[in-house]
Short mmCIF file of C-alpha atoms in Angstrom, two decimals:
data_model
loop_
_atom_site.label_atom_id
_atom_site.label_comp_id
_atom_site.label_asym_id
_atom_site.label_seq_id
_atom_site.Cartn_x
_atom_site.Cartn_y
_atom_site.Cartn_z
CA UNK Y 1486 91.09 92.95 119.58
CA UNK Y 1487 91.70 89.56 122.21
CA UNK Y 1488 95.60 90.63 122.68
CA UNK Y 1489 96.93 93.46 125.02
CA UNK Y 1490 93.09 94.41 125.54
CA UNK Y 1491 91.20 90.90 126.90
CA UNK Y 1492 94.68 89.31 127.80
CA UNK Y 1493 98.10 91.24 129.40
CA UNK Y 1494 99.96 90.65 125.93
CA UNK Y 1495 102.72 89.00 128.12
CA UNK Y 1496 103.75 85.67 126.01
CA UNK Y 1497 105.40 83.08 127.57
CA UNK Y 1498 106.77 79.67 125.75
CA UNK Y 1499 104.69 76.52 127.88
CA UNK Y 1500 105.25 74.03 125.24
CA UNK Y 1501 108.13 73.39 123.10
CA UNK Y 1502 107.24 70.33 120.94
CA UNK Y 1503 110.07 68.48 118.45
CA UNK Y 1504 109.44 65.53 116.08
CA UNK Y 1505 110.12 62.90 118.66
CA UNK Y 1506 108.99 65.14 121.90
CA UNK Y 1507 107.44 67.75 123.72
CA UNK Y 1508 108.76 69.91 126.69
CA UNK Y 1509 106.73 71.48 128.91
CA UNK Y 1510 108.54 74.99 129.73
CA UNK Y 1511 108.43 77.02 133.94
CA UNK Y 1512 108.79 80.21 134.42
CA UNK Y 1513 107.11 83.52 134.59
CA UNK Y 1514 106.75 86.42 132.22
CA UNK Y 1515 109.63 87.27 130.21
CA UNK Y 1516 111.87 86.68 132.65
CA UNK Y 1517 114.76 84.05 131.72
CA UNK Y 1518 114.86 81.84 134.67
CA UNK Y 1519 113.09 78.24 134.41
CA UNK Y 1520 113.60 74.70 132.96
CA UNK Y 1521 112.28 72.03 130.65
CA UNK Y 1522 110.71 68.84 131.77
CA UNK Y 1523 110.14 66.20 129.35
CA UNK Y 1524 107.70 63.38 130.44
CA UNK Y 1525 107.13 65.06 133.75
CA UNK Y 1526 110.61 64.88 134.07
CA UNK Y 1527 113.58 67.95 134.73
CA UNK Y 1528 115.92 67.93 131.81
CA UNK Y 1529 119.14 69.43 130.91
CA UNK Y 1530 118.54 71.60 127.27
CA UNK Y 1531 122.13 70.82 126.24
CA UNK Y 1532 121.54 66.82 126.08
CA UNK Y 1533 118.70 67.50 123.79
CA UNK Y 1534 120.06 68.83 120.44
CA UNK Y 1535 116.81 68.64 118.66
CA UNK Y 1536 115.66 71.31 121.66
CA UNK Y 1537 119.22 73.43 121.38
CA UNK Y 1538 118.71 73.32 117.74
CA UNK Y 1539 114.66 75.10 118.45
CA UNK Y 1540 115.94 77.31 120.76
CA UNK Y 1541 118.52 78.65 118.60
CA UNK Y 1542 116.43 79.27 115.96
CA UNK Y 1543 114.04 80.98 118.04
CA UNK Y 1544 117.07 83.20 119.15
CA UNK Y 1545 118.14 84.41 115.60
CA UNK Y 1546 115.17 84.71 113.85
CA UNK Y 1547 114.02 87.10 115.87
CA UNK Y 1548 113.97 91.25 115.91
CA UNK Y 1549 113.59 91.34 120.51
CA UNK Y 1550 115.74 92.08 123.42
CA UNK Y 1551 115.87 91.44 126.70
CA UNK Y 1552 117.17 94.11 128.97
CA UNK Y 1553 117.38 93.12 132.64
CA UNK Y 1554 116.96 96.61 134.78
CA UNK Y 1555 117.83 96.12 138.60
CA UNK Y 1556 116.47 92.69 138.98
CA UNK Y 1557 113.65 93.17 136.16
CA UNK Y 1558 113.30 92.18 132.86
CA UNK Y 1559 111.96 94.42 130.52
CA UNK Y 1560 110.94 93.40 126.68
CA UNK Y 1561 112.10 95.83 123.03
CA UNK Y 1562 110.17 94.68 120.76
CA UNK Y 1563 107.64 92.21 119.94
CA UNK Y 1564 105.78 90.48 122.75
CA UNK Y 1565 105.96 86.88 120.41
CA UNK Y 1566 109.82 87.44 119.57
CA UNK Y 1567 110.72 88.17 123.26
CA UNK Y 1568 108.88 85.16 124.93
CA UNK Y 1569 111.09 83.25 122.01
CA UNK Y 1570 114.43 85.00 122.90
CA UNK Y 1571 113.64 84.05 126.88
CA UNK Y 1572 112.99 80.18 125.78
CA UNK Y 1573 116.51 80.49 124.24
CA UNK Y 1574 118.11 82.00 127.42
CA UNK Y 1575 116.42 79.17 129.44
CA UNK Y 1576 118.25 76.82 127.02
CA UNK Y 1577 121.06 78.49 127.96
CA UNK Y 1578 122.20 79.73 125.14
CA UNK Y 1579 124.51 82.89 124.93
CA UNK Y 1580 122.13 85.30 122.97
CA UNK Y 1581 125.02 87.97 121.79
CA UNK Y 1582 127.12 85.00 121.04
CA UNK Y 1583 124.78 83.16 119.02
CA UNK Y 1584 124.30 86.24 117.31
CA UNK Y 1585 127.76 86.95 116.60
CA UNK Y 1586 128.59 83.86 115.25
CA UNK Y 1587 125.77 83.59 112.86
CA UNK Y 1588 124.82 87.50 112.13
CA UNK Y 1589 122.13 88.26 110.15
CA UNK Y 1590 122.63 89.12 106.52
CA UNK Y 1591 119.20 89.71 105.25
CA UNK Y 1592 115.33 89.70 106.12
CA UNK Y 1593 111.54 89.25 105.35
CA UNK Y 1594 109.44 91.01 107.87
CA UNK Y 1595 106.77 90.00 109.63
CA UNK Y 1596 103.49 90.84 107.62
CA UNK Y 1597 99.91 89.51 108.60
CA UNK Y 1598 99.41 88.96 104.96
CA UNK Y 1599 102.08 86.04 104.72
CA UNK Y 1600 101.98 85.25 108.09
CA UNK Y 1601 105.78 84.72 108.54
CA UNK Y 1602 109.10 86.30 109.41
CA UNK Y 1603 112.66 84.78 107.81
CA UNK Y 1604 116.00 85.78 108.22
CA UNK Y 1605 119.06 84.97 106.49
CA UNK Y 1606 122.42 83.95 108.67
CA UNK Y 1607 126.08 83.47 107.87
CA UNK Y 1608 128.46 81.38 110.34
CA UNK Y 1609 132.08 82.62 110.06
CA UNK Y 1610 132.96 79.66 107.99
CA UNK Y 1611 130.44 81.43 104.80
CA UNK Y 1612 127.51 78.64 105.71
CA UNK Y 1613 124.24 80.25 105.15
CA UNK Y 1614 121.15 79.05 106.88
CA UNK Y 1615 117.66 80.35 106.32
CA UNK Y 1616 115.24 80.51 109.53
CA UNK Y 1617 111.20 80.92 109.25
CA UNK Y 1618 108.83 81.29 111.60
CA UNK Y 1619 105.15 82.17 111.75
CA UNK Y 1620 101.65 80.38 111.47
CA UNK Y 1621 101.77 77.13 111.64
CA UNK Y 1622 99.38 76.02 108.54
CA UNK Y 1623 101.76 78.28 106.78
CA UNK Y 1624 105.29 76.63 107.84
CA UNK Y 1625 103.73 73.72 107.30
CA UNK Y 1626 102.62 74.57 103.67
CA UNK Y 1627 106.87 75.61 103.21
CA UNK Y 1628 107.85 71.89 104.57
CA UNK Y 1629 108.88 68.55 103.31
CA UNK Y 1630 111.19 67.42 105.94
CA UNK Y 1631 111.34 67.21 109.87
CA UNK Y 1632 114.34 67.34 111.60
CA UNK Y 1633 114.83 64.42 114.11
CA UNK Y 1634 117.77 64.08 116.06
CA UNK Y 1635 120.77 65.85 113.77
CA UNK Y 1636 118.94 64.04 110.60
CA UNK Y 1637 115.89 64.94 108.45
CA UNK Y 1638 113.23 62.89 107.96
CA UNK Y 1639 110.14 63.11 105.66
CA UNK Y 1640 107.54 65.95 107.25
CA UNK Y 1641 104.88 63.67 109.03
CA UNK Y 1642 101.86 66.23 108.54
CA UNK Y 1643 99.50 64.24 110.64
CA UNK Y 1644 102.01 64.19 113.37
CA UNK Y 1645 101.95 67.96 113.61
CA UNK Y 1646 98.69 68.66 113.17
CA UNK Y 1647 97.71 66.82 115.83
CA UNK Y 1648 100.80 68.61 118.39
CA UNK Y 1649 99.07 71.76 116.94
CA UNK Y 1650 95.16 70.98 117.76
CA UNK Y 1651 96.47 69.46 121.20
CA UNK Y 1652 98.75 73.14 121.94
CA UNK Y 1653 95.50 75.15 120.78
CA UNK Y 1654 93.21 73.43 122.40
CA UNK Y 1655 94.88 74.60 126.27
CA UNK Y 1656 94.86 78.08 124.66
CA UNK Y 1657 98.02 77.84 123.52
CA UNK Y 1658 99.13 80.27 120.75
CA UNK Y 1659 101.08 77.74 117.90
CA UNK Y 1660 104.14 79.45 116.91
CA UNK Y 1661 106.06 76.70 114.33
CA UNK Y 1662 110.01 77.61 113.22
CA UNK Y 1663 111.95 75.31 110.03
CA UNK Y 1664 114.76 76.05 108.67
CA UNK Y 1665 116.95 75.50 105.19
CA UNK Y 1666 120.88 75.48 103.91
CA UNK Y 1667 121.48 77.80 101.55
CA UNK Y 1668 125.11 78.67 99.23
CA UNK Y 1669 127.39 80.59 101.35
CA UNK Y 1670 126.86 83.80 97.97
CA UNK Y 1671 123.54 83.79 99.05
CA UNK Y 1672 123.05 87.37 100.67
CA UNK Y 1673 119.77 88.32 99.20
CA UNK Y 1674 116.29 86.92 100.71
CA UNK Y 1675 113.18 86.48 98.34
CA UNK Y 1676 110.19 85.31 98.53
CA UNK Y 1677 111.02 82.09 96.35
CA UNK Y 1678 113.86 81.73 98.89
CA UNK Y 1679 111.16 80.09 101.38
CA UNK Y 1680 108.33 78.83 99.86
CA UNK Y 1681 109.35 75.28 99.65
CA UNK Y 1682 111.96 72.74 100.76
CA UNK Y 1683 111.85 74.04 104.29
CA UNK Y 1684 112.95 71.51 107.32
CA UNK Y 1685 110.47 72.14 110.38
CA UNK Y 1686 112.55 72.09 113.79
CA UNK Y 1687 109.91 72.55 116.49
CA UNK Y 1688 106.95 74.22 117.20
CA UNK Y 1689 105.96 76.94 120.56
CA UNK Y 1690 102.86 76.56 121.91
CA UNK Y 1691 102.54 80.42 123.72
CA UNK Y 1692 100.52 81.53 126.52
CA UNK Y 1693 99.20 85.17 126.82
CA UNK Y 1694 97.04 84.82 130.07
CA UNK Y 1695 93.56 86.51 130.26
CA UNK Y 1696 93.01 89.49 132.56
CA UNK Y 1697 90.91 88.40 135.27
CA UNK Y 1698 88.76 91.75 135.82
CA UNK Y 1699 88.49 91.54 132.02
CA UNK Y 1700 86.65 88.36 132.30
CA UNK Y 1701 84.31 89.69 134.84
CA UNK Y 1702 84.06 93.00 132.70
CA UNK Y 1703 82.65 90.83 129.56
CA UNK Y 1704 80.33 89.61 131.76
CA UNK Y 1705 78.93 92.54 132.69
CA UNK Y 1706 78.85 94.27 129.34
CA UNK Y 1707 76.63 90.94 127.92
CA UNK Y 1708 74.40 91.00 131.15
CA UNK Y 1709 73.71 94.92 130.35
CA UNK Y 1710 73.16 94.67 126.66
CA UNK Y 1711 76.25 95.04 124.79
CA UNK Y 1712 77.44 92.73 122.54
CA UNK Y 1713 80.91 91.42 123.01
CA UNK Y 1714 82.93 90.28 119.74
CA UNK Y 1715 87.06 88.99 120.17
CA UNK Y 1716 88.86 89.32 117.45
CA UNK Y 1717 91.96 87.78 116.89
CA UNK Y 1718 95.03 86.97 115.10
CA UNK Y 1719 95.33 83.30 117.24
CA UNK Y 1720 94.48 79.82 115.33
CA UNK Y 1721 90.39 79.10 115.35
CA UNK Y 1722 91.49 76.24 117.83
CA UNK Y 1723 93.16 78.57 120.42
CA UNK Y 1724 90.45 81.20 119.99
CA UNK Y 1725 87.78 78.92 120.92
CA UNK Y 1726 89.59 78.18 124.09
CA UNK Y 1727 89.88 81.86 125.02
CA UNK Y 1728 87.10 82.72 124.06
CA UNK Y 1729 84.85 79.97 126.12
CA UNK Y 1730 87.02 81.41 129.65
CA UNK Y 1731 85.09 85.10 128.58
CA UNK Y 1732 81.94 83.52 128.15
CA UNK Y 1733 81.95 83.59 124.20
CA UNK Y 1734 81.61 81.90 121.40
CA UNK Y 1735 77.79 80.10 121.39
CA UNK Y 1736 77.65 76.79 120.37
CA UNK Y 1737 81.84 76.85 120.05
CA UNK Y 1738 81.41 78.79 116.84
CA UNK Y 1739 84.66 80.60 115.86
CA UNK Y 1740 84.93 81.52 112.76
CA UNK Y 1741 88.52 82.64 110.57
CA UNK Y 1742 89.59 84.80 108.32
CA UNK Y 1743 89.11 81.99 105.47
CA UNK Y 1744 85.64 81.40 106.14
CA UNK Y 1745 85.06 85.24 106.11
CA UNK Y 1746 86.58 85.48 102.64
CA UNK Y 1747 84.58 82.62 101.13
CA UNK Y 1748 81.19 84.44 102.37
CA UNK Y 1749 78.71 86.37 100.03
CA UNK Y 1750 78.20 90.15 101.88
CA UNK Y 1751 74.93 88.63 102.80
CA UNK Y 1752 76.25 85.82 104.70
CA UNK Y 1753 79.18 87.76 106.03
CA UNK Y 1754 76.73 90.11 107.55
CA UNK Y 1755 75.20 87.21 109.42
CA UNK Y 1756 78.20 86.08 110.61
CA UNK Y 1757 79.26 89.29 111.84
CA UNK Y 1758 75.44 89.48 113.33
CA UNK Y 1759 75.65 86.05 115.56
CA UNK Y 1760 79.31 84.94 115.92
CA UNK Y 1761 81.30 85.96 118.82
CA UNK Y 1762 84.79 84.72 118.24
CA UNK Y 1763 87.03 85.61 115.07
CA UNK Y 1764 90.03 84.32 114.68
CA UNK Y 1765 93.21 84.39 112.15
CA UNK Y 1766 92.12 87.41 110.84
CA UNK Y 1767 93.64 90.27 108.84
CA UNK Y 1768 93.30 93.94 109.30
CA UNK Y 1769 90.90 93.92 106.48
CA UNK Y 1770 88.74 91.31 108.32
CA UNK Y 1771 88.24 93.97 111.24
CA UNK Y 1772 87.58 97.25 109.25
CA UNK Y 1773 84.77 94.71 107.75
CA UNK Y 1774 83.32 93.74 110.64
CA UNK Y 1775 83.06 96.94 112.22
CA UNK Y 1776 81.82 98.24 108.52
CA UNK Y 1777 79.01 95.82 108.71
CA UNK Y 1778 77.99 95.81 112.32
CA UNK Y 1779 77.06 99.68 112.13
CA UNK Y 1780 75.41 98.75 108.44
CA UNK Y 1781 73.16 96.85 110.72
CA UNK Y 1782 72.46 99.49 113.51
CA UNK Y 1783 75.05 99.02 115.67
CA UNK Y 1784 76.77 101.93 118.23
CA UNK Y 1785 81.07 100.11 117.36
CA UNK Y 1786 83.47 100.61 120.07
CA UNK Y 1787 86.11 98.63 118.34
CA UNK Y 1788 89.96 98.18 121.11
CA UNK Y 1789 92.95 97.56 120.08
CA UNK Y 1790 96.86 98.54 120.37
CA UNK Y 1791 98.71 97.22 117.03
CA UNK Y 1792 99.33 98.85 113.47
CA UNK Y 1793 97.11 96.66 112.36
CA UNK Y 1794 94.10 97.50 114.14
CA UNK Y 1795 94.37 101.12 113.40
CA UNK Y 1796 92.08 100.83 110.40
CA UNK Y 1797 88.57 99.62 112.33
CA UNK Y 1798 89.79 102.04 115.04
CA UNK Y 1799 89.58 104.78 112.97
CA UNK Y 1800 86.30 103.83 111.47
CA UNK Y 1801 84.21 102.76 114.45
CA UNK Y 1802 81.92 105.16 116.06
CA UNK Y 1803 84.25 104.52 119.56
CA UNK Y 1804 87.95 104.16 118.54
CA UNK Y 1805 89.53 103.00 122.38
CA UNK Y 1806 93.78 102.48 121.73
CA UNK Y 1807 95.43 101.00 124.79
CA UNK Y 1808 97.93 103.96 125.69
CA UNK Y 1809 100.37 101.55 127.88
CA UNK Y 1810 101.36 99.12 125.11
CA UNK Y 1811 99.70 100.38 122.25
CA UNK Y 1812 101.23 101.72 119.46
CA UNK Y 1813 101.64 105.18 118.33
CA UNK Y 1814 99.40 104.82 115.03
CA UNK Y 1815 96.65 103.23 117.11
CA UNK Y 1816 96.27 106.24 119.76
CA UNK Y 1817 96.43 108.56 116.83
CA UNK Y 1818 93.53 106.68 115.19
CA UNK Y 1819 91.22 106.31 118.33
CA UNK Y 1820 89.28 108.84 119.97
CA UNK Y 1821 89.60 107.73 123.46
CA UNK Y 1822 93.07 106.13 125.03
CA UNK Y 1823 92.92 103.88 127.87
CA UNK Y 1824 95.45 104.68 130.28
CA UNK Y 1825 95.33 101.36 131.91
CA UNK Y 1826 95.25 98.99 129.19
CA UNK Y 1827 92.50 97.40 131.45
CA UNK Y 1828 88.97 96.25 129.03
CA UNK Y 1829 87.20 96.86 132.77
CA UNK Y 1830 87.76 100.48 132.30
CA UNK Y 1831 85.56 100.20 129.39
CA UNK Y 1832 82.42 99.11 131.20
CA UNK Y 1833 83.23 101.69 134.15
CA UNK Y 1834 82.88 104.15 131.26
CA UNK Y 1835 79.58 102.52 130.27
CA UNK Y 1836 78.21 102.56 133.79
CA UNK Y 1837 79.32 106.23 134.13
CA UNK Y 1838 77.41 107.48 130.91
CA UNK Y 1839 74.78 105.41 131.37
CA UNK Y 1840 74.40 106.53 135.11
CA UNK Y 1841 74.31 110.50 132.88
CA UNK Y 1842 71.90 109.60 130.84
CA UNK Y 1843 69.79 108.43 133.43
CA UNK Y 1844 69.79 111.93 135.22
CA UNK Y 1845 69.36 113.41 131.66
CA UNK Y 1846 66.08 111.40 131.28
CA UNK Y 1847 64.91 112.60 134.56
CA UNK Y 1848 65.86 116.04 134.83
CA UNK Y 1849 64.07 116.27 131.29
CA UNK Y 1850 61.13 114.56 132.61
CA UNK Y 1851 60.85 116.90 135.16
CA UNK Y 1852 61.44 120.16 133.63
CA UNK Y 1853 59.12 119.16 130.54
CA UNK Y 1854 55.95 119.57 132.64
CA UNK Y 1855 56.72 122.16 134.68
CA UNK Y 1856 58.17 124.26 131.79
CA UNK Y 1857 54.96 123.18 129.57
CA UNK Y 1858 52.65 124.41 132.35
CA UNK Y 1859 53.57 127.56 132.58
CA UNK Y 1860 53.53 128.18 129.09
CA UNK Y 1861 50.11 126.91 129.39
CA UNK Y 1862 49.17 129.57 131.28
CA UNK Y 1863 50.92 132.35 130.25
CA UNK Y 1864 49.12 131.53 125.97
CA UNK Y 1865 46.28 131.43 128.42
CA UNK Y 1866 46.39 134.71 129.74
CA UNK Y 1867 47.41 136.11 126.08
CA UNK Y 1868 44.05 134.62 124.82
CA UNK Y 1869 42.32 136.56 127.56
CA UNK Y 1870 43.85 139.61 127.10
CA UNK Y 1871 43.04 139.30 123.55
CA UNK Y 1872 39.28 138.47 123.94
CA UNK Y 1873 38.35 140.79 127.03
CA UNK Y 1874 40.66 144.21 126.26
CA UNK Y 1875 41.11 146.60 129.42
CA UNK Y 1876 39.57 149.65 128.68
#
C-alpha cells in the first residue's frame, strides 16, 4: 500500500484550483503558516471569495484537528482532512468560528465504496447547506453547476478534467469539494440528498511526498529479485507519476480498480502477473491481488496501515502493519509491525534472512559430508563384523 508505507502520509494542499483560477499553495507539513500565489503572484485569500468560499468548505466538511503543542503542530484524524483544515487556516479563516456558526447537523462517512464524505450544516439564521467531498470522477458525476465568482454557472466538464489530469500528472492527489442549499427542516442526510444537483467550488490537488530511502529500498528489492507492486487509492494519473519516481510501472501501465473489475480471472491474473502500479482501488481489489499472486507461486508480503488494508494483510503469507501511523486493526492483522514506518526496513529484513539462509546452506553443506562419512564407515565396520565374526 503507496501511502504511509512508500510515502510519509503527510498531505499538504499545493494546488487549489477554482472555475476561473488556480493557486499554488507554500508551506510545510501540516503546519498553518503559508500563502497563495495566483499567476506567480502573492495574494490576499480574503479578496478572492471563490478561494474563501473553497477553503471554508474544506474547513466544515471535515472530521480533523489541528492541535499546536509548544511550537508544533500535530494532526487528529485523517491525514486528507487535516492538510484541508490547514489550507483553511492559511485562508485565514477562524476554524472554531466557522464551526460555530454553521455546526454540523448530520453526516455520510467516508467509505471507499462511494468514494465521498458529506456533511450537513445549519447557519444560525436555519439556512442549510450540504458540503461533499471525495474523488473527483465522483463529484463530478454529483454536478451540474460551477460556482464562479458568488454565481453558478453551468459545470464545464472539460474544464475540470483537464485541471484534474494537469494536478495528477505532478503527483498530485485530486481532492474535488461542491456544495448544495437545502430547506432549513432538512436535518436528515441520505444518499438521494447528494447524488445530483451539486455546485462544484474548487478542487485540491495534495501532495504526500515519497520517502527517499524508500525509493532506494525499491530499488534494491527489484535488483535482488523481488517483485515490487504499489497499490493505491490515488487517481491512475497520479499513480503513474509516483510510481515512475520508484522505478515502476513498465511501459506507464497503471491499471484501476475499473479495469480490474471488467477482467475475466484469467486476465486479472495476468494483470496481477505483469503490472506494477494499481491505482483507485478498493479493499477487495487488494485481498485479490494478493489471492492471485500466491495462486501463481508467489512468497506475498503485502504493507499497509489503514482499515482497509487489513483484509490482504491478514491473508498474505507476510502481513507487515506500520506500527507508527497504522491503525489498530492493521497491526492486529499482520504478523510483523514495523516500528519505523520506514519500507527500507523491509529490505534490511530481506538482507538479514537472506544473509541466514546463506550460512544455513553452508553449514548444511558442510556437515552433510562429514556426517555421511562417518556413517559410511561405521555400516562399514557393521558389514565386517557381520561377515568375519571374532571367535
Amino acid at each position: 500500500d503507496k501511502t504511509g508505507t512508500l510515502t510519509h502520509n503527510e498531505l499538504m494542499v499545493q494546488t487549489v484550483v477554482t472555475a476561473r483560477d488556480s493557486y499554488a499553495v507554500t508551506g510545510s507539513g501540516y503546519a498553518p503558516v503559508g500563502e497563495f500565489h495566483l499567476n506567480d503572484e502573492p495574494v490576499l485569500a480574503n479578496r478572492h471569495s471563490d478561494l474563501v468560499t473553497a477553503a471554508r468548505a474544506a474547513v466544515l466538511c471535515n472530521d480533523a484537528e489541528l492541535v499546536d503543542m509548544d511550537g508544533h503542530w500535530h494532526l487528529q484524524g485523517n491525514p486528507t482532512d487535516g492538510a484541508l483544515m490547514a489550507v483553511g487556516m492559511k485562508a485565514g479563516l477562524d476554524v472554531q468560528l466557522e464551526q460555530a456558526l454553521r455546526p454540523r447537523t448530520d453526516l455520510i462517512p467516508f467509505e471507499s465504496v462511494h468514494k465521498f464524505m458529506a456533511t450537513l450544516n445549519h447557519d444560525h439564521e436555519g439556512h442549510g447547506l450540504i458540503y461533499v467531498k471525495g474523488a473527483p470522477e465522483r463529484i463530478l458525476e454529483m454536478c451540474i453547476f460551477q460556482r464562479s465568482n458568488e454565481s453558478e454557472d453551468a459545470l464545464d466538464r472539460d474544464y475540470w478534467l483537464g485541471q484534474i489530469e494537469m494536478m495528477a500528472s505532478g503527483a498530485q492527489r485530486v481532492l474535488a469539494i461542491a456544495s448544495r442549499a437545502t430547506d432549513p427542516d432538512h436535518l436528515h442526510l441520505r444518499f438521494d440528498d447528494v447524488e445530483h444537483d451539486l455546485t462544484l467550488i474548487a478542487m485540491f490537488g495534495l501532495i504526500d511526498p515519497p520517502r527517499s530511502e524508500a525509493i532506494q529500498a525499491v530499488n534494491q528489492c527489484l535488483a535482488s529479485g523481488t517483485l515490487v507492486k504499489m497499490i493505491t487509492g490515488d487517481h491512475a494519473t497520479t499513480a503513474r507519476a509516483i510510481g515512475s519516481q520508484f522505478g515502476l510501472g513498465h511501459d506507464h501501465q497503471v491499471l484501476s480498480g475499473s479495469d480490474l473489475d471488467k477482467m475475466s480471472d484469467g486476465d486479472f491474473s495476468i494483470a496481477a502477473r505483469d503490472a506494477d502500479v494499481f491505482a483507485r482501488t478498493s479493499p477487495a481489489h487488494k485481498l485479490r491481488l494478493v489471492e492471485v499472486l500466491q495462486a501463481q507461486g508467489h512468497i506475498v508480503a503485502m504493507t499497509g496501515d489503514g482499515v482497509n488494508d487489513a483484509p490482504a494483510l491478514k491473508r498474505a503469507d507476510i502481513g507487515i502493519a506500520m506500527g507508527r501511523k497504522g491503525t489498530d486493526a492493521a497491526r492486529e492483522a499482520a504478523e510483523m509491525v514495523l516500528t519505523d514506518d520506514n519500507f527500507s526496513s523491509i529490505m534490511h529484513a530481506v538482507e538479514e534472512g537472506r544473509t541466514v539462509y546463506d550460512n544455513l546452506r553452508k553449514s548444511i553443506l558442510f556437515l552433510l559430508p562429514v556426517s555421511g562419512g562417518q556413517a559410511l564407515t561405521i555400516l562399514a565396520a557393521v558389514m565386517l563384523a557381520q561377515e568375519y565374526p571374532l571367535t
